[in-house]
Amino acid sequence: MKLYIFQCGIIKTKKHLITMGRGLGEEFDVPVPFFLIRHPKGNVLFDTGNALAVAHDKIKHWGANVIETCNPFMNENDYVVAQLADIGIKSTDITHVIFSHLHLDHAGGTGDFPNAAYYTQRAELQYAYVPDFFQASTYIRADFDKPHLNWNLLDGYRDNYHDVFGDGKIQIVFTPGHTPGSQSLLLKLEKWGPTLLTGDCVYTEEILDEDILPGICYSPSDTIQSIKKIRALRRDRGTRIITGHDPIAWIKFKLAPACYE
Ligand SMILES: [Zn+2]
């Protein structure tokens, strides 16, 4: 099994939107990650980065109010389909698309993988349609509102550690808090070892190491429980943690076409 790490441009934002109450108004540029896992039984995407429309007209697609605090920079070549093509993967080769959650910088590629089963939490999809006011601008209905797709909706703790191929190599871990249906992906890589992709459950290693909340947070108490669960995975099983938007930690990783086995 191989893990490929990609970056769909950057978002220019403010530090306090990443770490709640810390770095008020400070400029902060973060990477927009997405991941491909090549398993003998399928090609799995974890998140899809920004929509292609963001490269063409970001104000129209995300809205001027979002751009003010969350300004994406990407071009057509950064789009998930283009970057997969660069390593010889066609959109029809993708068998599974698993979303950490449906925020605008994660669900932008929804619908562009015709043979894929799409995985999200039922609570996440429901919330994306009717978010609270403080999360309303972070969900773009044009991205995720595609009911004709082959959606597989997971039900929280009941489906915790959902085993994608039944061999324990790729498991979906329920880690709510940042949004109602945030989830992480646990990989058993042979050489690199157990690795957890947290999505935005943990934005940065600062959040993992210190008692600080992500700047955008649906449920603080759920977030704290999820972070404790992730800390336990790191401590007890030596799991490597790849956080959602950490510009400092990010430079440690080799991007595709390099991969980890
Ligand atoms: Zn998010």
Coordinates of C-alpha atoms and ligand atoms in Angstrom, one line a residue:
M1 CA 0.0 0.0 0.0
K2 CA 1.3 3.5 -0.9
L3 CA 0.4 6.9 0.4
Y4 CA 0.7 10.0 -1.8
I5 CA 0.5 13.5 -0.3
F6 CA -0.7 16.4 -2.4
Q7 CA -1.2 20.1 -1.9
C8 CA -3.9 22.1 -3.7
G9 CA -2.4 25.6 -3.3
I10 CA -2.5 27.6 -0.1
I11 CA -5.0 29.6 1.9
K12 CA -4.0 33.0 3.2
T13 CA -5.8 33.3 6.5
K14 CA -5.4 34.6 10.1
K15 CA -3.7 32.7 12.9
H16 CA -6.6 33.0 15.3
L17 CA -8.9 31.2 12.8
I18 CA -6.5 28.2 13.1
T19 CA -5.8 28.4 16.9
M20 CA -8.7 29.9 18.8
G21 CA -7.7 33.0 20.7
R22 CA -4.1 32.8 19.8
G23 CA -2.3 35.0 17.2
L24 CA -5.2 37.6 16.8
G25 CA -5.1 39.1 13.4
E26 CA -1.7 37.6 12.5
E27 CA -1.2 36.6 8.8
F28 CA -1.0 32.9 8.5
D29 CA -0.6 30.9 5.2
V30 CA -1.7 27.3 5.3
P31 CA -1.4 24.4 2.8
V32 CA -4.5 22.7 1.5
P33 CA -3.8 18.9 1.6
F34 CA -5.4 15.9 0.0
F35 CA -4.2 12.3 -0.1
L36 CA -4.2 9.3 -2.4
I37 CA -3.8 5.8 -0.9
R38 CA -3.1 3.0 -3.5
H39 CA -4.3 -0.2 -1.9
P40 CA -4.2 -3.5 -3.9
K41 CA -8.0 -3.5 -4.0
G42 CA -8.6 0.2 -4.9
N43 CA -7.5 3.8 -5.1
V44 CA -8.7 5.8 -2.2
L45 CA -8.8 9.6 -2.0
F46 CA -8.9 11.3 1.4
D47 CA -10.3 14.8 0.7
T48 CA -10.2 16.5 -2.7
G49 CA -8.9 20.1 -2.0
N50 CA -10.6 23.1 -3.5
A51 CA -13.0 23.1 -6.5
L52 CA -11.6 23.8 -10.0
A53 CA -13.9 26.8 -10.0
V54 CA -11.7 28.4 -7.3
A55 CA -8.9 28.6 -9.9
H56 CA -11.2 30.4 -12.3
D57 CA -13.3 32.8 -10.1
K58 CA -12.8 32.3 -6.4
I59 CA -15.0 35.3 -5.4
K60 CA -17.9 33.8 -7.3
H61 CA -17.4 30.3 -6.0
W62 CA -16.6 30.9 -2.4
G63 CA -18.0 34.4 -1.9
A64 CA -16.4 37.7 -1.1
N65 CA -17.0 37.4 2.7
V66 CA -15.0 34.1 2.8
I67 CA -12.1 35.4 0.6
E68 CA -11.7 38.3 3.1
T69 CA -10.4 35.9 5.8
C70 CA -9.7 32.7 3.9
N71 CA -8.1 33.6 0.6
P72 CA -7.2 30.6 -1.6
F73 CA -4.4 30.7 -4.1
M74 CA -4.4 27.8 -6.7
N75 CA -4.3 27.4 -10.4
E76 CA -5.8 24.7 -12.7
N77 CA -2.8 22.5 -12.3
D78 CA -3.4 22.3 -8.6
Y79 CA -6.8 20.7 -9.0
V80 CA -7.1 17.2 -7.7
V81 CA -7.9 15.6 -11.1
A82 CA -4.9 17.4 -12.7
Q83 CA -2.5 16.4 -10.0
L84 CA -3.6 12.7 -10.1
A85 CA -3.1 12.8 -13.9
D86 CA 0.5 13.9 -13.2
I87 CA 1.2 10.6 -11.5
G88 CA -0.8 8.6 -14.1
I89 CA -4.1 8.2 -12.2
K90 CA -7.3 8.9 -14.2
S91 CA -10.4 10.1 -12.4
T92 CA -12.1 6.8 -13.4
D93 CA -9.4 4.9 -11.5
I94 CA -10.6 6.3 -8.1
T95 CA -12.7 3.7 -6.3
H96 CA -13.3 5.5 -2.9
V97 CA -13.5 9.2 -2.0
I98 CA -13.5 9.6 1.8
F99 CA -14.1 13.1 3.2
S100 CA -12.6 14.2 6.5
H101 CA -15.6 16.7 6.4
L102 CA -17.4 18.7 3.7
H103 CA -15.8 22.2 4.2
L104 CA -15.0 24.1 1.0
D105 CA -11.3 23.3 0.9
H106 CA -11.9 19.5 1.3
A107 CA -15.0 18.7 -0.8
G108 CA -14.1 20.7 -4.0
G109 CA -13.7 17.6 -6.1
T110 CA -17.0 15.9 -5.2
G111 CA -18.5 14.4 -8.3
D112 CA -15.5 14.3 -10.5
F113 CA -14.8 10.6 -9.8
P114 CA -17.5 8.6 -11.7
N115 CA -16.6 5.2 -10.4
A116 CA -16.1 6.1 -6.8
A117 CA -18.1 5.4 -3.6
Y118 CA -18.2 8.6 -1.6
Y119 CA -17.9 8.3 2.2
T120 CA -18.9 10.9 4.8
Q121 CA -20.8 11.0 8.1
R122 CA -24.5 11.2 7.9
A123 CA -24.4 14.0 10.4
E124 CA -21.9 15.9 8.3
L125 CA -23.9 15.8 5.1
Q126 CA -27.1 16.9 7.0
Y127 CA -25.2 19.8 8.7
A128 CA -23.7 20.9 5.4
Y129 CA -27.2 21.6 4.1
V130 CA -28.3 23.5 7.2
P131 CA -25.2 24.7 9.0
D132 CA -25.2 27.1 11.9
F133 CA -24.6 30.8 11.1
F134 CA -20.9 30.6 12.2
Q135 CA -20.2 27.7 9.8
A136 CA -22.5 28.7 6.9
S137 CA -19.8 30.2 4.7
T138 CA -17.6 27.2 5.0
Y139 CA -19.9 24.8 3.1
I140 CA -20.4 25.4 -0.6
R141 CA -23.6 23.7 -1.7
A142 CA -22.5 23.6 -5.4
D143 CA -19.6 21.4 -4.3
F144 CA -21.3 18.7 -2.2
D145 CA -25.0 18.8 -3.3
K146 CA -24.8 15.9 -5.7
P147 CA -27.4 13.3 -4.5
H148 CA -26.9 11.1 -7.7
L149 CA -23.5 10.0 -6.4
N150 CA -22.9 6.7 -4.7
W151 CA -22.9 8.1 -1.1
N152 CA -22.0 5.9 1.8
L153 CA -23.2 7.6 5.0
L154 CA -21.5 6.5 8.2
D155 CA -23.2 6.8 11.6
G156 CA -20.8 8.1 14.2
Y157 CA -19.6 5.8 16.9
R158 CA -21.7 2.9 15.5
D159 CA -19.4 2.9 12.5
N160 CA -16.2 3.9 14.3
Y161 CA -13.1 2.4 12.8
H162 CA -15.0 1.4 9.6
D163 CA -12.6 -0.9 7.8
V164 CA -12.6 0.1 4.1
F165 CA -11.2 -3.1 2.6
G166 CA -11.7 -5.5 5.6
D167 CA -8.0 -6.1 6.1
G168 CA -7.4 -3.4 8.7
K169 CA -5.1 -1.3 6.4
I170 CA -7.5 1.7 6.0
Q171 CA -9.9 2.6 8.7
I172 CA -12.2 5.6 9.1
V173 CA -12.1 6.9 12.7
F174 CA -14.9 9.1 14.0
T175 CA -13.3 12.3 15.3
P176 CA -16.1 14.9 15.6
G177 CA -15.8 18.4 17.0
H178 CA -14.5 20.7 14.2
T179 CA -17.7 19.8 12.5
P180 CA -20.5 17.3 13.5
G181 CA -19.2 14.6 11.2
S182 CA -15.4 15.1 11.1
Q183 CA -13.5 11.9 10.6
S184 CA -9.9 10.8 10.3
L185 CA -8.2 8.1 8.3
L186 CA -5.9 5.5 10.0
L187 CA -3.5 3.8 7.6
K188 CA -1.3 0.7 8.4
L189 CA 1.7 1.4 6.2
E190 CA 4.2 -1.4 6.2
K191 CA 7.4 0.6 6.3
W192 CA 6.3 4.1 7.4
G193 CA 4.2 2.6 10.2
P194 CA 0.7 3.5 11.4
T195 CA -0.3 6.9 10.2
L196 CA -3.4 9.0 11.0
L197 CA -4.7 11.7 8.6
T198 CA -6.7 14.0 10.9
G199 CA -8.3 16.4 8.5
D200 CA -9.3 19.5 10.4
C201 CA -10.0 17.7 13.7
V202 CA -6.5 18.8 14.4
Y203 CA -5.4 21.8 12.3
T204 CA -1.8 22.0 13.6
E205 CA 0.6 20.2 15.8
E206 CA 0.3 23.1 18.2
I207 CA -3.3 22.1 18.8
L208 CA -2.2 18.4 19.2
D209 CA 0.5 19.3 21.8
E210 CA -1.2 22.1 23.8
D211 CA -4.7 22.6 25.2
I212 CA -6.0 24.9 22.4
L213 CA -9.0 24.6 20.2
P214 CA -9.2 24.9 16.4
G215 CA -10.3 28.4 15.5
I216 CA -13.4 27.0 13.8
C217 CA -15.1 24.6 16.2
Y218 CA -18.7 23.2 16.1
S219 CA -18.4 21.5 19.5
P220 CA -15.5 22.2 21.9
S221 CA -16.2 19.2 24.1
D222 CA -16.3 16.8 21.2
T223 CA -13.1 18.3 19.8
I224 CA -11.4 17.8 23.1
Q225 CA -12.5 14.1 23.2
S226 CA -11.3 13.6 19.6
I227 CA -7.9 15.2 20.3
K228 CA -7.5 12.9 23.4
K229 CA -8.3 9.9 21.2
I230 CA -5.7 11.0 18.7
R231 CA -3.1 11.7 21.4
A232 CA -3.7 8.2 22.7
L233 CA -3.1 6.7 19.3
R234 CA 0.2 8.6 19.1
R235 CA 1.3 7.7 22.6
D236 CA 0.1 4.0 22.8
R237 CA 0.6 2.8 19.3
G238 CA 3.3 5.2 18.0
T239 CA 0.9 6.4 15.3
R240 CA 2.3 9.2 13.1
I241 CA -0.1 12.1 13.0
I242 CA -0.6 14.3 9.9
T243 CA -2.6 17.3 10.8
G244 CA -4.9 19.3 8.6
H245 CA -3.3 22.7 7.9
D246 CA 0.1 23.0 9.6
P247 CA 2.5 25.1 7.5
I248 CA 5.5 24.1 9.7
A249 CA 4.8 20.4 10.0
W250 CA 3.9 20.2 6.3
I251 CA 7.4 20.8 5.0
K252 CA 8.5 17.5 6.7
F253 CA 6.6 15.5 4.2
K254 CA 7.5 14.6 0.6
L255 CA 4.8 15.5 -1.9
A256 CA 3.8 13.3 -4.9
P257 CA 5.2 11.9 -7.1
A258 CA 7.1 10.7 -4.0
C259 CA 5.2 8.3 -1.8
Y260 CA 5.3 6.4 1.5
E261 CA 4.9 2.7 1.8
Ligands
ZN1 ZN -12.6 22.5 8.0

